[in-house]
PDB file of C-alpha atoms in Angstrom:
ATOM      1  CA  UNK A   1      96.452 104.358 127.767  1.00 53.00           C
ATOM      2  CA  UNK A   2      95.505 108.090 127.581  1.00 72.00           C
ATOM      3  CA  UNK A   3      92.949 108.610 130.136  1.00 93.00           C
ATOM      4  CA  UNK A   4      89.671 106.701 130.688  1.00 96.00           C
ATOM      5  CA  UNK A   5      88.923 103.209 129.022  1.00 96.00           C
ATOM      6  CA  UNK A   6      85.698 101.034 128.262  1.00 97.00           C
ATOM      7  CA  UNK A   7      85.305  97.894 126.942  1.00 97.00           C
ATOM      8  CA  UNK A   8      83.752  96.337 125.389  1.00 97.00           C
ATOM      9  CA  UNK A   9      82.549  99.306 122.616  1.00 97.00           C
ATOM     10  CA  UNK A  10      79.068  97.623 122.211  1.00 97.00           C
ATOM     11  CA  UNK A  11      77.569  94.079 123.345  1.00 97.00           C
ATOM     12  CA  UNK A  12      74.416  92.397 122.693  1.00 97.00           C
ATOM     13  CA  UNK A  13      73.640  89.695 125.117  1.00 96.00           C
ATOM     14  CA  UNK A  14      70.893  87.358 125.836  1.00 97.00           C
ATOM     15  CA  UNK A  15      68.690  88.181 128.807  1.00 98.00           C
ATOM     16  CA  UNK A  16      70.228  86.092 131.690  1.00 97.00           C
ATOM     17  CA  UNK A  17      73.463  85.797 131.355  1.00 97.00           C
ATOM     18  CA  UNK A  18      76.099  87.358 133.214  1.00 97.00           C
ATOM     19  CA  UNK A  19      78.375  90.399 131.523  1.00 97.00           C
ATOM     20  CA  UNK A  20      81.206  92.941 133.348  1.00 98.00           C
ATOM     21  CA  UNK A  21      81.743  95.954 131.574  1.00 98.00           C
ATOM     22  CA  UNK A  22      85.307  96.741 132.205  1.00 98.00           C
ATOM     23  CA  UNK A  23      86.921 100.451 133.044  1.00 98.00           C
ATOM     24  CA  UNK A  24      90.419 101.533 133.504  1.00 98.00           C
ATOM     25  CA  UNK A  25      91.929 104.606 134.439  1.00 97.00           C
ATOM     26  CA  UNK A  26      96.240 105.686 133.994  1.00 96.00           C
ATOM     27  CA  UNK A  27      95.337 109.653 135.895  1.00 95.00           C
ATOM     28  CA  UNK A  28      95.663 107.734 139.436  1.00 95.00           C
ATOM     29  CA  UNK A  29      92.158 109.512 140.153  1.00 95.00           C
ATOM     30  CA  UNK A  30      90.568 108.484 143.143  1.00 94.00           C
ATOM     31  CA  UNK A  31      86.899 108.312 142.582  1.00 94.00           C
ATOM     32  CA  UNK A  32      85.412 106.695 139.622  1.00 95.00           C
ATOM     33  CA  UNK A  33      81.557 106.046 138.985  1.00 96.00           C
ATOM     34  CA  UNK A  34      79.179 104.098 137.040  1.00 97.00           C
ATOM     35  CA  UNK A  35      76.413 106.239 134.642  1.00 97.00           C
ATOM     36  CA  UNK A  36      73.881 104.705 132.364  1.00 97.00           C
ATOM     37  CA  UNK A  37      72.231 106.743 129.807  1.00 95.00           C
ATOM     38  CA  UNK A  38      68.631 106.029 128.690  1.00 93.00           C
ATOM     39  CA  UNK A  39      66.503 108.278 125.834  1.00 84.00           C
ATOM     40  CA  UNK A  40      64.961 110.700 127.967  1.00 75.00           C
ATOM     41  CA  UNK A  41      65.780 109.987 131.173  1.00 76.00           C
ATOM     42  CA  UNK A  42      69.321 111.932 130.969  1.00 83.00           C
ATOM     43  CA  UNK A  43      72.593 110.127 133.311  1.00 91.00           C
ATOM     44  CA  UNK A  44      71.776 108.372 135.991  1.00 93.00           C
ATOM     45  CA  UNK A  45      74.369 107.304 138.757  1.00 94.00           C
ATOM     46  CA  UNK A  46      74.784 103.302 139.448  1.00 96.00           C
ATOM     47  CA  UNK A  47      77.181 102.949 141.832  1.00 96.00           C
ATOM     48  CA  UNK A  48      80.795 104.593 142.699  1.00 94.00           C
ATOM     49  CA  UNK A  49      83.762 104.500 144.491  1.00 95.00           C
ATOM     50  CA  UNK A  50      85.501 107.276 146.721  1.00 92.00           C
ATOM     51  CA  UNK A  51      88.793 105.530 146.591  1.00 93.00           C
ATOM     52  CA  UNK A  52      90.374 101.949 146.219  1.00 95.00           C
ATOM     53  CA  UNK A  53      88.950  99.332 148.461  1.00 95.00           C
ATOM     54  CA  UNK A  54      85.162 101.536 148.937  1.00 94.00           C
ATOM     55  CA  UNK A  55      81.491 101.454 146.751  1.00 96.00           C
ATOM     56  CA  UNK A  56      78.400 102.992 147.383  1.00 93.00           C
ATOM     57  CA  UNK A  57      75.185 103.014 145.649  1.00 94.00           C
ATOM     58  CA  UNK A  58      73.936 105.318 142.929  1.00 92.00           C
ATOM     59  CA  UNK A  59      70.360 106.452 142.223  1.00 90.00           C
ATOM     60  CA  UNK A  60      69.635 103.201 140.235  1.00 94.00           C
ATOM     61  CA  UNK A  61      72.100 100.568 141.750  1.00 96.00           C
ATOM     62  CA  UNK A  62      69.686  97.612 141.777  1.00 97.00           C
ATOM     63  CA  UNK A  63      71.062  94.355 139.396  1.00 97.00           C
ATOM     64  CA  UNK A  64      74.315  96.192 139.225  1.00 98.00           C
ATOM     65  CA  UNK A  65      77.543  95.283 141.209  1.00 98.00           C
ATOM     66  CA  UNK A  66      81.067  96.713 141.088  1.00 98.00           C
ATOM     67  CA  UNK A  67      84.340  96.144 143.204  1.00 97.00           C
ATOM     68  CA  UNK A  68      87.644  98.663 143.295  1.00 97.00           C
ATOM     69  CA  UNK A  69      90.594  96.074 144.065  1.00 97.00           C
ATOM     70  CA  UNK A  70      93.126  98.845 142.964  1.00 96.00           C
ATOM     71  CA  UNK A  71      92.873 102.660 141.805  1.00 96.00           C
ATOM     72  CA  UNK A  72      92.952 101.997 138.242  1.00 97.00           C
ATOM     73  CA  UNK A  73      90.003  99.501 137.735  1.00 98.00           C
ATOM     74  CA  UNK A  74      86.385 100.023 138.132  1.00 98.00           C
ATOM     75  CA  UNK A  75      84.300  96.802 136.867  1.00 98.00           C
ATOM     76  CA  UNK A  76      80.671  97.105 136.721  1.00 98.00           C
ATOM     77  CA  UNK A  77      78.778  93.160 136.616  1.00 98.00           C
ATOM     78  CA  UNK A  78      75.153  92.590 135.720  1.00 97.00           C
ATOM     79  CA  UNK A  79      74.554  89.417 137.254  1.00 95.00           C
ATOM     80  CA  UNK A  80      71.764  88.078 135.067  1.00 97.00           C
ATOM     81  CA  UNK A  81      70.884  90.998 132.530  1.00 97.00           C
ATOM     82  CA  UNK A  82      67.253  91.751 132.017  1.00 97.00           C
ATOM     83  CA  UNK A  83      66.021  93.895 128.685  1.00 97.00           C
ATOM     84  CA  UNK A  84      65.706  97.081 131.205  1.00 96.00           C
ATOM     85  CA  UNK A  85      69.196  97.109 131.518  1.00 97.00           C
ATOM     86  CA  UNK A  86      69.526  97.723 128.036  1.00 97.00           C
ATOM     87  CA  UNK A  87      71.429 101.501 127.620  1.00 97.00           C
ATOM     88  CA  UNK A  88      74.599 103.435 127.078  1.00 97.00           C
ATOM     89  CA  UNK A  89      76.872 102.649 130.027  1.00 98.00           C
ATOM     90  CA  UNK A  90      79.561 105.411 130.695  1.00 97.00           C
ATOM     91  CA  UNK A  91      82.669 105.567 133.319  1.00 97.00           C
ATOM     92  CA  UNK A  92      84.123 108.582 134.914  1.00 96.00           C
ATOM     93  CA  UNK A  93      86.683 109.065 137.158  1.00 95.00           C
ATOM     94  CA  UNK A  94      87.585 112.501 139.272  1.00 93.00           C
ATOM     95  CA  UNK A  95      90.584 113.477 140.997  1.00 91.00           C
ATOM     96  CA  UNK A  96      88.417 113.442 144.222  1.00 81.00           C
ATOM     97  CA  UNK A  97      85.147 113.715 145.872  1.00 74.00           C
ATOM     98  CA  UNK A  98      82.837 115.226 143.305  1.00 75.00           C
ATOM     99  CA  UNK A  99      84.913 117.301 141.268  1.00 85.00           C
ATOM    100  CA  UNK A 100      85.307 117.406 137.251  1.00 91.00           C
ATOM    101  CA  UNK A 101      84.859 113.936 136.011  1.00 93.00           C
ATOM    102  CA  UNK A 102      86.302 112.563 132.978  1.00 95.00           C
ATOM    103  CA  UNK A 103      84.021 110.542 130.522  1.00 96.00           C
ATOM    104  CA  UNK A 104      84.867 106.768 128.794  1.00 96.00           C
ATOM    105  CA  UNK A 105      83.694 106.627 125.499  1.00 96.00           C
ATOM    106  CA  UNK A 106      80.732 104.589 126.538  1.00 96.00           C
ATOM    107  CA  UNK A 107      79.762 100.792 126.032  1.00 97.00           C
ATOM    108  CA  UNK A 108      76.668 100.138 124.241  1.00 97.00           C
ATOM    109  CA  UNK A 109      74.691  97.066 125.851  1.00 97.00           C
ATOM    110  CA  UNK A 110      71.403  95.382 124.235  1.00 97.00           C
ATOM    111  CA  UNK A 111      69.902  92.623 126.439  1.00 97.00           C
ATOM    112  CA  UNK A 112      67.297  90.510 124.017  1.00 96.00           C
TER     113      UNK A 112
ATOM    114  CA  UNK B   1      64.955 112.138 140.999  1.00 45.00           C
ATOM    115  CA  UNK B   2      66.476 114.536 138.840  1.00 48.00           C
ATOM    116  CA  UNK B   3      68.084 117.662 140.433  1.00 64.00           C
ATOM    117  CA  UNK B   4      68.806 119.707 137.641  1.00 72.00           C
ATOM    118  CA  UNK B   5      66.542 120.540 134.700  1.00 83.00           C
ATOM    119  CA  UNK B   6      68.291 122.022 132.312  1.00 87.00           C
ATOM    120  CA  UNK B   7      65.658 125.155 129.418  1.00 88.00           C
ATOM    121  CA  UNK B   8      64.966 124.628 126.513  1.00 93.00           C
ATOM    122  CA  UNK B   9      65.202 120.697 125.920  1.00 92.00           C
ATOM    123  CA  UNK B  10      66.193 121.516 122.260  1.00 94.00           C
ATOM    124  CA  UNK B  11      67.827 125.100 120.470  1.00 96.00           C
ATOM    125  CA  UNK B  12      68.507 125.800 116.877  1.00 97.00           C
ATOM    126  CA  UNK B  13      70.664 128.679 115.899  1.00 96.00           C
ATOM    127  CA  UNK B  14      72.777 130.046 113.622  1.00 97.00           C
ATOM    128  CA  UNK B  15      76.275 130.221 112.894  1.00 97.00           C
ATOM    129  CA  UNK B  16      77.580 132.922 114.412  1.00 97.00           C
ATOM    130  CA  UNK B  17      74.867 133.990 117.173  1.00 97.00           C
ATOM    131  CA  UNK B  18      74.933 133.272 121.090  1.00 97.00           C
ATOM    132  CA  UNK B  19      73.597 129.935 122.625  1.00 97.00           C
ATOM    133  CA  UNK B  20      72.061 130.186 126.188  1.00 97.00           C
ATOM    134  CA  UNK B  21      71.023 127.282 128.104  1.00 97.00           C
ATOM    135  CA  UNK B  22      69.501 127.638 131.343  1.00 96.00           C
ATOM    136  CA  UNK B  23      69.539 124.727 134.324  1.00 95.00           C
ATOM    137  CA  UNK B  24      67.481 124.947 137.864  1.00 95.00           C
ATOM    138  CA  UNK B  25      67.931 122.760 140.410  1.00 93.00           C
ATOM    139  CA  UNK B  26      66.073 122.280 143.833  1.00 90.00           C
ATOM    140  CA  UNK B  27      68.255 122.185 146.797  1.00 88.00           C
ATOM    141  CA  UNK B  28      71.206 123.631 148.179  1.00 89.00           C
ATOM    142  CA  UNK B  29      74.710 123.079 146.403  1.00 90.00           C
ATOM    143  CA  UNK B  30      78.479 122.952 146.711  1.00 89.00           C
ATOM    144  CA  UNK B  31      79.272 123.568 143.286  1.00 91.00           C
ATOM    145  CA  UNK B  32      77.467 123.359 139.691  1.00 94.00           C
ATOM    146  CA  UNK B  33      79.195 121.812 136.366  1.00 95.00           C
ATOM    147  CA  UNK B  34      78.463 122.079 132.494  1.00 96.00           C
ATOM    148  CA  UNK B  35      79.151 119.117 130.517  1.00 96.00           C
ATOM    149  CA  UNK B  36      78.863 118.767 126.475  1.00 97.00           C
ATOM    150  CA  UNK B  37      78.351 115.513 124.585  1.00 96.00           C
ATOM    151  CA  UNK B  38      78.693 115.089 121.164  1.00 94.00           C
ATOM    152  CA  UNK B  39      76.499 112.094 119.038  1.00 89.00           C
ATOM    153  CA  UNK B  40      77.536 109.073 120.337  1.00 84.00           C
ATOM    154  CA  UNK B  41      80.280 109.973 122.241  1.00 90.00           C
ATOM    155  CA  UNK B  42      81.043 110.418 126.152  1.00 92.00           C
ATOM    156  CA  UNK B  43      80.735 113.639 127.761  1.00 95.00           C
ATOM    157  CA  UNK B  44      83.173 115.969 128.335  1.00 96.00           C
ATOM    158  CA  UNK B  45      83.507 118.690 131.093  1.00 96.00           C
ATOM    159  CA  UNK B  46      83.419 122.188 130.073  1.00 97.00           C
ATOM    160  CA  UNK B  47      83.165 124.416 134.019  1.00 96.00           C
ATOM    161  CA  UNK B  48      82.482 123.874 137.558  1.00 95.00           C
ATOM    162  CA  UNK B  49      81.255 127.269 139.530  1.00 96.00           C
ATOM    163  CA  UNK B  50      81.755 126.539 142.784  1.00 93.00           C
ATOM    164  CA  UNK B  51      78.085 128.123 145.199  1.00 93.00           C
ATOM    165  CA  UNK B  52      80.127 130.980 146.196  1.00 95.00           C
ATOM    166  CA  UNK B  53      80.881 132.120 142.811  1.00 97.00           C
ATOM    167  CA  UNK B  54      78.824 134.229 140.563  1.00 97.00           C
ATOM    168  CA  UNK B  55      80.490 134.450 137.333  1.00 98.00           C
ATOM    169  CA  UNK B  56      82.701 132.281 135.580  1.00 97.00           C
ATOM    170  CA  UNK B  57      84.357 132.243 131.799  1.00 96.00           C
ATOM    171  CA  UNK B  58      86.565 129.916 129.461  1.00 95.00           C
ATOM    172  CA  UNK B  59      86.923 131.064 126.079  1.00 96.00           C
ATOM    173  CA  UNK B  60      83.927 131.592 124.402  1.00 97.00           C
ATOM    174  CA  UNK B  61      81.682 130.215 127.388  1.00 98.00           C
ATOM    175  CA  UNK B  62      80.000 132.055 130.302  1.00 98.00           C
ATOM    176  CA  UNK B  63      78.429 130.388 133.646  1.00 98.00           C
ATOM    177  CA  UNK B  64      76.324 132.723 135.772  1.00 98.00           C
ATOM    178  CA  UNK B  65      75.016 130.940 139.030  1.00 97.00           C
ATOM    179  CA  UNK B  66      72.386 132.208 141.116  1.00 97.00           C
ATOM    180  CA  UNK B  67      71.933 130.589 144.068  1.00 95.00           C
ATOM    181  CA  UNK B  68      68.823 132.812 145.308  1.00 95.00           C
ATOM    182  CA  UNK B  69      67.183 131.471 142.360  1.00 95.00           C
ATOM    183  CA  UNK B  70      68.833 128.215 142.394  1.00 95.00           C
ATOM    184  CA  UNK B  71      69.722 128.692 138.710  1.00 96.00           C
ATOM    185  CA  UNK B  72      72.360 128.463 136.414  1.00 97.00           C
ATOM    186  CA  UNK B  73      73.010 129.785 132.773  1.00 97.00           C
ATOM    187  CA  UNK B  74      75.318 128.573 129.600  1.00 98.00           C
ATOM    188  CA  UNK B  75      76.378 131.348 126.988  1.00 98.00           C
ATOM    189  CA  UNK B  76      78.230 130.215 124.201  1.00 98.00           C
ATOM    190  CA  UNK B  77      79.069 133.437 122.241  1.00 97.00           C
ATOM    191  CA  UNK B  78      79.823 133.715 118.464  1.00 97.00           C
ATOM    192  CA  UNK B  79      78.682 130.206 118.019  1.00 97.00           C
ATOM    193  CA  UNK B  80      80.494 127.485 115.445  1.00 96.00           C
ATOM    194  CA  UNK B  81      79.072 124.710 113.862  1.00 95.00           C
ATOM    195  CA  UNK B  82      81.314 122.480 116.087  1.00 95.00           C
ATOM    196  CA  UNK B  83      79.502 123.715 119.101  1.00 97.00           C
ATOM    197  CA  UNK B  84      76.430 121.220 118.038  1.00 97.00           C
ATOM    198  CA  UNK B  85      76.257 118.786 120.971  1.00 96.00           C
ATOM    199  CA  UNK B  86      73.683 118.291 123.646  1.00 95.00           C
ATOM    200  CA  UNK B  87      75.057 120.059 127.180  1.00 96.00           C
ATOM    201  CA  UNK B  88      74.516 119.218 130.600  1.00 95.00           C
ATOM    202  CA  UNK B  89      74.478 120.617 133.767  1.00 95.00           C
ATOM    203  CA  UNK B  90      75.653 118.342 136.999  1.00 94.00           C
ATOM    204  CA  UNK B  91      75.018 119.910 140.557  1.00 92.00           C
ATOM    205  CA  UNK B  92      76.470 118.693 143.560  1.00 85.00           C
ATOM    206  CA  UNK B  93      74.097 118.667 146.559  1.00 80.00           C
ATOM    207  CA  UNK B  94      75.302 119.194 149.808  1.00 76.00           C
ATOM    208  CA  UNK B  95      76.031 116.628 151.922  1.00 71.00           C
ATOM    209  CA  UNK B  96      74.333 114.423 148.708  1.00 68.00           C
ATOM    210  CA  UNK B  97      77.485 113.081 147.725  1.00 66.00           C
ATOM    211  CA  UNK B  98      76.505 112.715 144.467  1.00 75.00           C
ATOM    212  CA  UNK B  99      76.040 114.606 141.396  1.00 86.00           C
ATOM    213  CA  UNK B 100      73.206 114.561 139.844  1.00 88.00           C
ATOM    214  CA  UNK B 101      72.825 115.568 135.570  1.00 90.00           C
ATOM    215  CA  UNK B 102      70.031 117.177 134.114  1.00 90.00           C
ATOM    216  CA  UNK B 103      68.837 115.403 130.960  1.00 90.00           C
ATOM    217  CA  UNK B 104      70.462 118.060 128.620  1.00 93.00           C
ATOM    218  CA  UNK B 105      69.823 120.456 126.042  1.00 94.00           C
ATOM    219  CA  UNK B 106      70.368 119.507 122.666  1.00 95.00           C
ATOM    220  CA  UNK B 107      71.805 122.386 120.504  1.00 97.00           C
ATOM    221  CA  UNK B 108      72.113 122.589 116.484  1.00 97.00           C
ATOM    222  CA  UNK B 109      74.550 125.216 115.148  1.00 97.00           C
ATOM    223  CA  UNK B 110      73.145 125.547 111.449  1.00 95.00           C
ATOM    224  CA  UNK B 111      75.623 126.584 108.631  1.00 90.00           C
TER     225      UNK B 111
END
């Protein structure tokens, strides 16, 4: 692994059901953080993580949750996914506090 | 709430001529960052200028920050076709402990 991970690529789920969009970092950064990107609305912050074992809330944090067991991982879980949630989900991770961040390649979710 | 608003939403130059993107934000910051995403992909950090710097340059890019006028510019200089991207600016409020992107300018380098 060469820096910043997402998968899946793309999902389509069925409104309800559960889904965790997985990240993984190998630059032993300490913060990582949760974006979505909707059409007009530019990146918005869900939730992130200062270092292993903390989360705090984002702008739009609501249906979201996320835990940080070690430095590397950074899950985000939709509980039961609603058609709003629909978007480009992106990871980033930063060496600390809110310095230069460092994009995944994104994970495309539809929720029908 | 966004805190940076980045001017003009969209730009269309030529080959070869200067981009400038502008982004304004509303409160105090630590430090302000410029971010570029191509189609479809994730974004990619290009500076941070920190509030107590003025001036910054990497290659063929140029920050300017202006605090008074809580403002921030993006020159790309002698500009390529591969510059096409939308770009982003990303301020860091203080004491937010956030940062917060504007929703971009889209720029098209025409051959």
């Amino acid at each position: 692994i060469a820096g910043i991970t997402q998968a899946p690529t793309s999902q389509i789920l069925a409104a309800g059901r559960r889904m965790t969009l997985r990240c993984t970092q190998d630059m032993r950064h300490n913060a990582m953080y949760w974006y979505r990107q909707d059409l007009g609305l530019g990146l918005r912050l869900i939730h992130y993580s200062n270092t292993a074992g903390t989360t705090g809330k984002g702008e739009v944090p609501d249906g979201y949750s996320v835990s940080r067991a070690n430095t590397d991982d950074f899950p985000l879980t939709l509980a039961s996914a609603v058609p709003s949630q629909t978007s480009v989900y992106f990871c980033a991770s930063s060496r600390q506090g809110w310095d230069e961040q460092f994009f995944g390649p994104g994970t495309r979710l539809t929720v029908l | 709430s966004q805190q940076g608003e980045e001017d003009p939403q969209a730009l269309s130059i030529q080959e070869g001529e200067n981009a400038t993107m502008n982004c304004s934000y509303k409160t105090s910051i630590n430090n302000l960052q410029w971010y570029r995403q191509n189609s479809g992909r994730g974004l990619v950090h290009l500076i941070l200028i920190r509030s107590n710097e003025r001036e910054k340059h990497s290659g063929r890019l140029r920050v300017t920050l202006d605090t008074s006028k809580k403002s921030s510019s993006l020159l790309i200089t002698a500009s390529r076709a591969a510059d096409t991207a939308s770009y982003f600016c990303a301020t860091e409020g203080q004491g937010a402990q956030k940062l917060v992107f504007g929703q971009g300018t889209r720029l098209t380098i025409n051959p």
